[in-house]
Short mmCIF file of C-alpha atoms in Angstrom, two decimals:
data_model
loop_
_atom_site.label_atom_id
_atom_site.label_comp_id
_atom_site.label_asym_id
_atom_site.label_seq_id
_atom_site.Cartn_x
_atom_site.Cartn_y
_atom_site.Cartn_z
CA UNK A 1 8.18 9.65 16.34
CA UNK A 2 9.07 13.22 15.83
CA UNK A 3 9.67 14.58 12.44
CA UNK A 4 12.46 12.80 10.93
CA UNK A 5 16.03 14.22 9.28
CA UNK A 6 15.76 10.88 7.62
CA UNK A 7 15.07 11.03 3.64
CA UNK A 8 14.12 8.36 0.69
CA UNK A 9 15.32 11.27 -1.43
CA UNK A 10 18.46 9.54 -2.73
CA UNK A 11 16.85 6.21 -3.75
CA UNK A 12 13.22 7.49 -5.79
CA UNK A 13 16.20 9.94 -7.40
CA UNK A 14 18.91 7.54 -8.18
CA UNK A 15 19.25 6.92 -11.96
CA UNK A 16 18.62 3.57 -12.89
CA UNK A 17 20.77 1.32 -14.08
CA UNK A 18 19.81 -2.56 -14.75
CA UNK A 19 21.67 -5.12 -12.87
CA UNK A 20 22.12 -8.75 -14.48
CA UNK A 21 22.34 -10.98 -11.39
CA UNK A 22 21.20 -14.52 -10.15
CA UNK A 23 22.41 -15.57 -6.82
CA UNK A 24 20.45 -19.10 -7.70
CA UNK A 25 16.61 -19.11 -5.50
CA UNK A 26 13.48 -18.28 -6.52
CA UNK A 27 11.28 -15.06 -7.00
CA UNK A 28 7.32 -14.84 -6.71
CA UNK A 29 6.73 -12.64 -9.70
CA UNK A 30 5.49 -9.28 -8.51
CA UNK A 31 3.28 -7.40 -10.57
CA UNK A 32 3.20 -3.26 -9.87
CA UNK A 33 0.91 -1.17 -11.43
CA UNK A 34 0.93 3.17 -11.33
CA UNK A 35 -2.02 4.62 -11.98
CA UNK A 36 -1.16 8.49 -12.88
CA UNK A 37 -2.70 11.94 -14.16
CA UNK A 38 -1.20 14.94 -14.28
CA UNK A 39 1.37 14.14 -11.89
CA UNK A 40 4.82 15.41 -13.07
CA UNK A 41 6.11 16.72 -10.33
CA UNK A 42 6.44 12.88 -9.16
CA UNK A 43 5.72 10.32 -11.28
CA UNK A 44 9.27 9.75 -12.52
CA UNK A 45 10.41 9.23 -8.16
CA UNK A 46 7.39 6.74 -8.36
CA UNK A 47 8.60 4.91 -11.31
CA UNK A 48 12.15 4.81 -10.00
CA UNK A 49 11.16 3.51 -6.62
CA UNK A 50 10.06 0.83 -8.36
CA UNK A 51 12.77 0.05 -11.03
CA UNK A 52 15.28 0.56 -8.46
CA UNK A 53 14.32 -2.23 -6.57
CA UNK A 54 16.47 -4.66 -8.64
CA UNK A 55 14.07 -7.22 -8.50
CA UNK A 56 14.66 -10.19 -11.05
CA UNK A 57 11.54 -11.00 -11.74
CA UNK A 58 9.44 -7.68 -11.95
CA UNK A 59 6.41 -6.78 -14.28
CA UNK A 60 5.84 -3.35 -14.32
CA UNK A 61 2.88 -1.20 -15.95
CA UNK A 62 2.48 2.37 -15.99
CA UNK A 63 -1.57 3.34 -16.50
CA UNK A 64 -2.12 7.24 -17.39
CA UNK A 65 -5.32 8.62 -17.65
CA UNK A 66 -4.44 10.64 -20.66
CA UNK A 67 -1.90 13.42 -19.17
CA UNK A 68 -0.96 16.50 -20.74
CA UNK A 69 2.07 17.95 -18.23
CA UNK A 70 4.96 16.49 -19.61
CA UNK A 71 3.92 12.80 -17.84
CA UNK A 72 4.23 11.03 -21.01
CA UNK A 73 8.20 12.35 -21.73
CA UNK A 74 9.05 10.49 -18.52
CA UNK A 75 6.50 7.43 -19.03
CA UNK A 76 8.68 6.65 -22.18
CA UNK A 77 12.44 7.97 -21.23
CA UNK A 78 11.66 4.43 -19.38
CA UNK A 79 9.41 2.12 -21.65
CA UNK A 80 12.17 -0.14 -22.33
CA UNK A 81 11.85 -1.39 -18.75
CA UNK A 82 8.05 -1.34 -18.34
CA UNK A 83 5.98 -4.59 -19.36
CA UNK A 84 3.48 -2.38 -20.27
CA UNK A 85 1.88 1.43 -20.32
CA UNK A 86 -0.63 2.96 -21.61
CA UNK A 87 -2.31 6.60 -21.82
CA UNK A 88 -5.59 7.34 -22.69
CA UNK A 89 -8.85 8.85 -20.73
CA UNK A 90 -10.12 6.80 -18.31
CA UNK A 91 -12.61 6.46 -15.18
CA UNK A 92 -10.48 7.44 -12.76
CA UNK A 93 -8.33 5.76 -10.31
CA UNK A 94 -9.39 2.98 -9.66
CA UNK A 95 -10.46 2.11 -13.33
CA UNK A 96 -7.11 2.71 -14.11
CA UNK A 97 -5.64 0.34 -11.84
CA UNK A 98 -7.75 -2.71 -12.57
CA UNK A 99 -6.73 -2.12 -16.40
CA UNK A 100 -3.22 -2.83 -15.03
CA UNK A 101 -4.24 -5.58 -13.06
CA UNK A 102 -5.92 -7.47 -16.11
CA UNK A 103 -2.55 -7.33 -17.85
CA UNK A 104 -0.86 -8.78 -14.76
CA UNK A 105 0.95 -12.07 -15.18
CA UNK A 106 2.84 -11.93 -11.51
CA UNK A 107 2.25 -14.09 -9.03
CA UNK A 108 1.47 -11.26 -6.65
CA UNK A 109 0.09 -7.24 -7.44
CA UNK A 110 0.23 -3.90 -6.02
CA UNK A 111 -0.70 -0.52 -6.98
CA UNK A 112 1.47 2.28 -5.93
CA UNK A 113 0.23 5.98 -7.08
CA UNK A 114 2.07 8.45 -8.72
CA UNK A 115 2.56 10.57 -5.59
CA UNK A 116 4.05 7.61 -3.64
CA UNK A 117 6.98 5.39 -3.48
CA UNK A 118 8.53 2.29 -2.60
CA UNK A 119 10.98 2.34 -0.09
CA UNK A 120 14.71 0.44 -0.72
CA UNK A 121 14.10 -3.57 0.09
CA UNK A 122 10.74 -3.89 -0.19
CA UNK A 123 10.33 -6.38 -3.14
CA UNK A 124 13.09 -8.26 -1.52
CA UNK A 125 11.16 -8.08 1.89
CA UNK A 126 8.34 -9.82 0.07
CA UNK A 127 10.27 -12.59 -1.61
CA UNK A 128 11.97 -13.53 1.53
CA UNK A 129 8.86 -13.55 3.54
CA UNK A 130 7.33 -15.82 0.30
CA UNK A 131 9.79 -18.10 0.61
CA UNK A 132 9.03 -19.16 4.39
CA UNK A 133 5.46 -19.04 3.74
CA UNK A 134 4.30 -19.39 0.17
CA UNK A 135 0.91 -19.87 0.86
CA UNK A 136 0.54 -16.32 1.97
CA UNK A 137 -2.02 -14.56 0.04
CA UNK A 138 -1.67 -11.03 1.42
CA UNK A 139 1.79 -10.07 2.19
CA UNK A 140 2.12 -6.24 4.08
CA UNK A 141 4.71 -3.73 5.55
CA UNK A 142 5.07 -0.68 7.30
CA UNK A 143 4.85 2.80 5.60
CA UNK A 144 6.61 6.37 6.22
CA UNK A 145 4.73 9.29 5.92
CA UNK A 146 6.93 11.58 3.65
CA UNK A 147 6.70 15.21 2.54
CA UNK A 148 6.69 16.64 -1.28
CA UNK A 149 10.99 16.37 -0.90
CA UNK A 150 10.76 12.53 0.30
CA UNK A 151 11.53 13.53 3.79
CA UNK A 152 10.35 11.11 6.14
CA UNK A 153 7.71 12.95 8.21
CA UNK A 154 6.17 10.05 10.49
CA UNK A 155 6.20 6.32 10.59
CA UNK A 156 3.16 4.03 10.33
CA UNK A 157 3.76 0.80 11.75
CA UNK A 158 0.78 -2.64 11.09
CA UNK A 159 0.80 -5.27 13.89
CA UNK A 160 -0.60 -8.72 12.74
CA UNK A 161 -3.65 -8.60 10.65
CA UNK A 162 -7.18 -8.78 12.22
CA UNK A 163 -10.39 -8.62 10.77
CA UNK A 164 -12.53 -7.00 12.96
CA UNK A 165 -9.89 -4.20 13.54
CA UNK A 166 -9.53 -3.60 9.66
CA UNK A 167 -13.78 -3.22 9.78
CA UNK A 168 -14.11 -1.47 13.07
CA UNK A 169 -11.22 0.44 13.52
CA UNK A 170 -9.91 1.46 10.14
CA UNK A 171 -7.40 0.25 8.19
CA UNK A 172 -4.64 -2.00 9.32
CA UNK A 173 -2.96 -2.62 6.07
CA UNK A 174 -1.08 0.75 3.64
CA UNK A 175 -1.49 0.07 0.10
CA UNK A 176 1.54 1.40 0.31
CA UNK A 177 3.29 -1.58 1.08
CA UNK A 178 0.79 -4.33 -0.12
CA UNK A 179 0.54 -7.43 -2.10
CA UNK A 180 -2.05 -9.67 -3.26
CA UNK A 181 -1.55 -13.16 -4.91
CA UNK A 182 -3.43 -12.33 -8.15
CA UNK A 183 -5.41 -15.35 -7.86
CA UNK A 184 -7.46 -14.09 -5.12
CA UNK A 185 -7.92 -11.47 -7.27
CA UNK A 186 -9.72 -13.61 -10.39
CA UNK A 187 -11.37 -15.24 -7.03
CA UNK A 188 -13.02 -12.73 -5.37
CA UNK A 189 -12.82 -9.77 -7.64
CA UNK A 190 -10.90 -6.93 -8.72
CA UNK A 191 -11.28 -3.32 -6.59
CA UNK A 192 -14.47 -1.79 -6.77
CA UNK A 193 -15.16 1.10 -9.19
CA UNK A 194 -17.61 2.46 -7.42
CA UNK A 195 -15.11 3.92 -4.78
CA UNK A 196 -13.15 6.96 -5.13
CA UNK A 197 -11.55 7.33 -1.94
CA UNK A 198 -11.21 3.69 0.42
CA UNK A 199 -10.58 1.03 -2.61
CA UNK A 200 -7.50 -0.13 -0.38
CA UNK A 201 -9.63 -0.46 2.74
CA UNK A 202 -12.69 -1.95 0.45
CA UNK A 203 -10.45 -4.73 -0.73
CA UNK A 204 -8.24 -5.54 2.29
CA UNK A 205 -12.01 -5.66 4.19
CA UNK A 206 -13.24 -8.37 1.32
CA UNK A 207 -10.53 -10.88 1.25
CA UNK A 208 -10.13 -10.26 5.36
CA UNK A 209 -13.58 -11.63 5.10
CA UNK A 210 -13.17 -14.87 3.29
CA UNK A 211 -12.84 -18.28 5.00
CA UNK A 212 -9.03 -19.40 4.38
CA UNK A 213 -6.91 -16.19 2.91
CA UNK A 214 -4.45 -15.81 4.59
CA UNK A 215 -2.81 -12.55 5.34
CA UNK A 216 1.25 -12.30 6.57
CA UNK A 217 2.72 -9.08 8.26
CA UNK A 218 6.79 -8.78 6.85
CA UNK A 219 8.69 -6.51 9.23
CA UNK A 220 10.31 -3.22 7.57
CA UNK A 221 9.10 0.23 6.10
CA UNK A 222 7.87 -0.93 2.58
CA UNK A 223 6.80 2.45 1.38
CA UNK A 224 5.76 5.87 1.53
CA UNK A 225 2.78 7.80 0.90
CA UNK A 226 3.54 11.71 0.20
CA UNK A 227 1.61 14.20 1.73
CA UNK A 228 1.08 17.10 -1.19
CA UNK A 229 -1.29 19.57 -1.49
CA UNK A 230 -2.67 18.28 -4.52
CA UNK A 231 -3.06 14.41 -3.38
CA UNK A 232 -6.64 13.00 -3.55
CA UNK A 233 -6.26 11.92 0.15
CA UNK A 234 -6.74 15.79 0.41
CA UNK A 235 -10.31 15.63 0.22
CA UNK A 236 -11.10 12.79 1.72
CA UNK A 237 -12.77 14.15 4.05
CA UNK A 238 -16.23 14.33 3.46
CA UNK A 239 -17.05 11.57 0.63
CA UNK A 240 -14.55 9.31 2.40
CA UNK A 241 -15.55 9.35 5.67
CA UNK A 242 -19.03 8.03 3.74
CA UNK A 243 -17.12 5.47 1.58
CA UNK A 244 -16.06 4.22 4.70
CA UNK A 245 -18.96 4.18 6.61
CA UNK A 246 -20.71 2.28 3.11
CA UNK A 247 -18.36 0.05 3.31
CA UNK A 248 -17.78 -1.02 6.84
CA UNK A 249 -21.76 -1.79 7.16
CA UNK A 250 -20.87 -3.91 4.33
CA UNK A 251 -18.90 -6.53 5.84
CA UNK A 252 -19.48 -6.00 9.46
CA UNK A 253 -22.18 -8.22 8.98
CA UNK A 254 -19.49 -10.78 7.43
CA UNK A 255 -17.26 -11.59 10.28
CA UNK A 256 -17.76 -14.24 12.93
CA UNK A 257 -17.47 -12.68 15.64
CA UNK A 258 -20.48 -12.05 18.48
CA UNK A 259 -18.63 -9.04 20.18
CA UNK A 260 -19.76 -5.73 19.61
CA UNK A 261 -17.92 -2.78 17.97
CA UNK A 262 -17.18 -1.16 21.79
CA UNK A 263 -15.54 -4.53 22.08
CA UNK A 264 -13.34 -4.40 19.06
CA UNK A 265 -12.39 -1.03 19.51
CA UNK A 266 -10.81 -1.40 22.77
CA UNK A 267 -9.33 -4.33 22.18
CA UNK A 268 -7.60 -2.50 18.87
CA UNK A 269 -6.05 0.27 20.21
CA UNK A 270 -4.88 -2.30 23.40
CA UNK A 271 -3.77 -4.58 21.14
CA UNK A 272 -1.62 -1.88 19.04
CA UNK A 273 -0.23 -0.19 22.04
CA UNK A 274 0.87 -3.65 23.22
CA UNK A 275 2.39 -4.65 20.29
CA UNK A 276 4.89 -1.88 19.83
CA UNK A 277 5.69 -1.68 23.95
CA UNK A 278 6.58 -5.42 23.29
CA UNK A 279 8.62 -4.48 20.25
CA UNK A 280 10.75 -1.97 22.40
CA UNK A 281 9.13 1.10 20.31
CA UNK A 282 8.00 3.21 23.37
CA UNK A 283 8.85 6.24 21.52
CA UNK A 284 6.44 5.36 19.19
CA UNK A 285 3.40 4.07 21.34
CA UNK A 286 4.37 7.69 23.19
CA UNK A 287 4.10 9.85 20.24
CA UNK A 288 0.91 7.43 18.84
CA UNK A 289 -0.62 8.61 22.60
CA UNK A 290 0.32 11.86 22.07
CA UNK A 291 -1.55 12.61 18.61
CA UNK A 292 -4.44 10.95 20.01
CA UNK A 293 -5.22 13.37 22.95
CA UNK A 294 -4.42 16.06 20.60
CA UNK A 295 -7.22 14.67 17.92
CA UNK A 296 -9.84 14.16 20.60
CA UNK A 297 -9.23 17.94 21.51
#
C-alpha cells in the first residue's frame, strides 16, 4: 500500500456526544486503559477514539504518570465519562497500565497509548466477533500506521494467530487492536514490569504459550499507532531489539513444536504472503515484497 489520502482525522476529533441506545443483545464489557505522560499534543484524539466508539457497555480509565503540559485540563474536561483516572508519578509504562488493569471490571482489556487511537467500529468489531465465539480469550484486528495529523500512512494486516510465528518471527498481534478476557489476566499474570519496550509481544508470547487460550483474528482496521518523533517506539532500537531477543529465548523453549527456527521462518513469511494473495490483497503482498528487498539492502 502506498501512502494513503485516507485520514482517521475526523473521528479522534469529533466532539463527543453520549448516545442513549439499546437495540436489545448483549455486550462483553470492554475495559480500556491509557497510560499517558506528557502527551498533549494527543492525548485528548486518544481519549476520543475511545469515547467515540459508542459502546454501551464501556469502562474507561485514564492512568497519567504525573503530567505537567496541560494533560490534566483535558483528562478532566472528560472525567464525567471515565470510570476512573488518576495522576501521580509512576514506574513507567507499563506500571501504569497494570494500575489500570487492577481497577478493571470488563470482561475483556486493552491498553491503547496516548499517541494512538482506535479506529471507528472497533469495539463493535469485538462484540460481534464475541458473540459467535464467546469463548475467545484473545480477540485481534488490523492496524494503520498513521502520521502526527492521523493520516493513514500504511496498513498492517494479522493473518490467523500462530505461536511459533509470534516467537520466531515477531509479532503477529498490534496492541493496537487487542483484547484480553481479564481472566487470563488474574490467570497467568499481568504484563511484565521489567520491560520497557516489547510488553505487547511479552504477553501475546505468554498466553500463545498456554495449553487451551484461545486466540480469534476479527477482520477490519481496529486501530492506529502514530508515528511521532517523540514516541517511545523511537528508540527501540537498541534495548528492544534485546527485550526481544530476552524474551523470545524465553518461551521458545515453551512451544511444542520439533521444527527449527529456519523452519518457522519460512513457513511465516509463506504463510503471510499466502494469506493476503488468497484475500485478493495483491497490492499489499506487492508493496509487503517491496519493503522487504529494500530492508535487506
Amino acid at each position: 500500500m502506498t501512502r494513503s489520502d485516507n485520514s482517521l482525522s475526523s473521528f479522534v476529533a469529533q466532539p463527543y456526544q453520549p448516545l442513549t441506545s439499546n437495540d436489545g443483545r448483549s455486550y462483553p464489557k470492554l475495559t480500556v486503559v491509557t497510560p499517558s505522560y506528557n502527551q498533549v499534543d494527543y492525548l485528548e484524539r486518544t481519549i476520543l477514539s475511545v469515547l467515540n466508539q459508542h459502546y454501551p457497555n464501556l469502562e474507561y480509565f485514564v492512568i497519567d504518570g504525573g503530567s505537567t503540559d496541560g494533560s490534566l485540563e483535558i483528562i478532566k474536561k472528560y472525567e464525567p465519562f471515565l470510570a476512573g483516572w488518576v495522576s501521580e508519578k509512576d514506574r513507567g509504562q507499563t506500571d501504569a497500565i497494570n494500575k489500570g488493569f487492577r481497577m478493571a471490571t470488563g470482561d475483556y482489556v486493552a491498553f491503547q497509548n496516548s499517541d494512538d487511537v482506535f479506529a471507528p467500529n472497533a469495539f463493535i468489531r469485538v462484540a460481534d466477533a464475541w458473540r459467535k465465539a464467546p469463548e475467545t480469550d484473545v480477540f485481534f484486528g488490523d492496524m494503520y500506521i498513521t502520521d502526527e495529523q492521523d493520516v493513514i500512512l500504511e496498513e498492517l494486516r494479522a493473518p490467523e494467530f500462530c505461536v511459533e510465528c509470534q516467537i520466531y518471527e515477531g509479532m503477529q498481534v498490534f496492541n493496537q487492536s487487542l483484547f484480553i478476557k481479564r481472566e487470563r489476566l488474574n490467570q497467568f499474570g499481568l504484563l511484565d514490569e521489567s520491560l520497557r519496550f516489547v510488553i505487547d509481544y511479552e504477553i501475546v508470547s505468554r498466553l500463545g504459550v498456554q495449553a487451551g487460550v484461545r486466540f480469534r483474528h476479527v477482520d477490519g482496521f481496529w486501530g492506529g499507532f502514530r508515528v511521532q518523533p517523540n514516541a517511545k517506539s523511537s528508540t527501540i532500537r537498541s534495548v528492544g531489539l534485546s527485550e526481544h531477543q530476552v524474551v523470545k529465548e524465553k518461551y521458545r523453549t515453551q512451544l511444542q513444536s520439533s521444527l527449527g527456527e529456519s523452519f518457522w521462518h519460512r513457513y511465516c513469511r509463506l504463510r503471510k504472503l499466502l494469506t493476503f494473495a488468497l484475500q485478493g490483497e495483491f497490492g499489499y503482498v506487492r508493496h509487503r515484497l517491496q519493503l522487504r528487498r529494500a530492508n535487506q539492502k
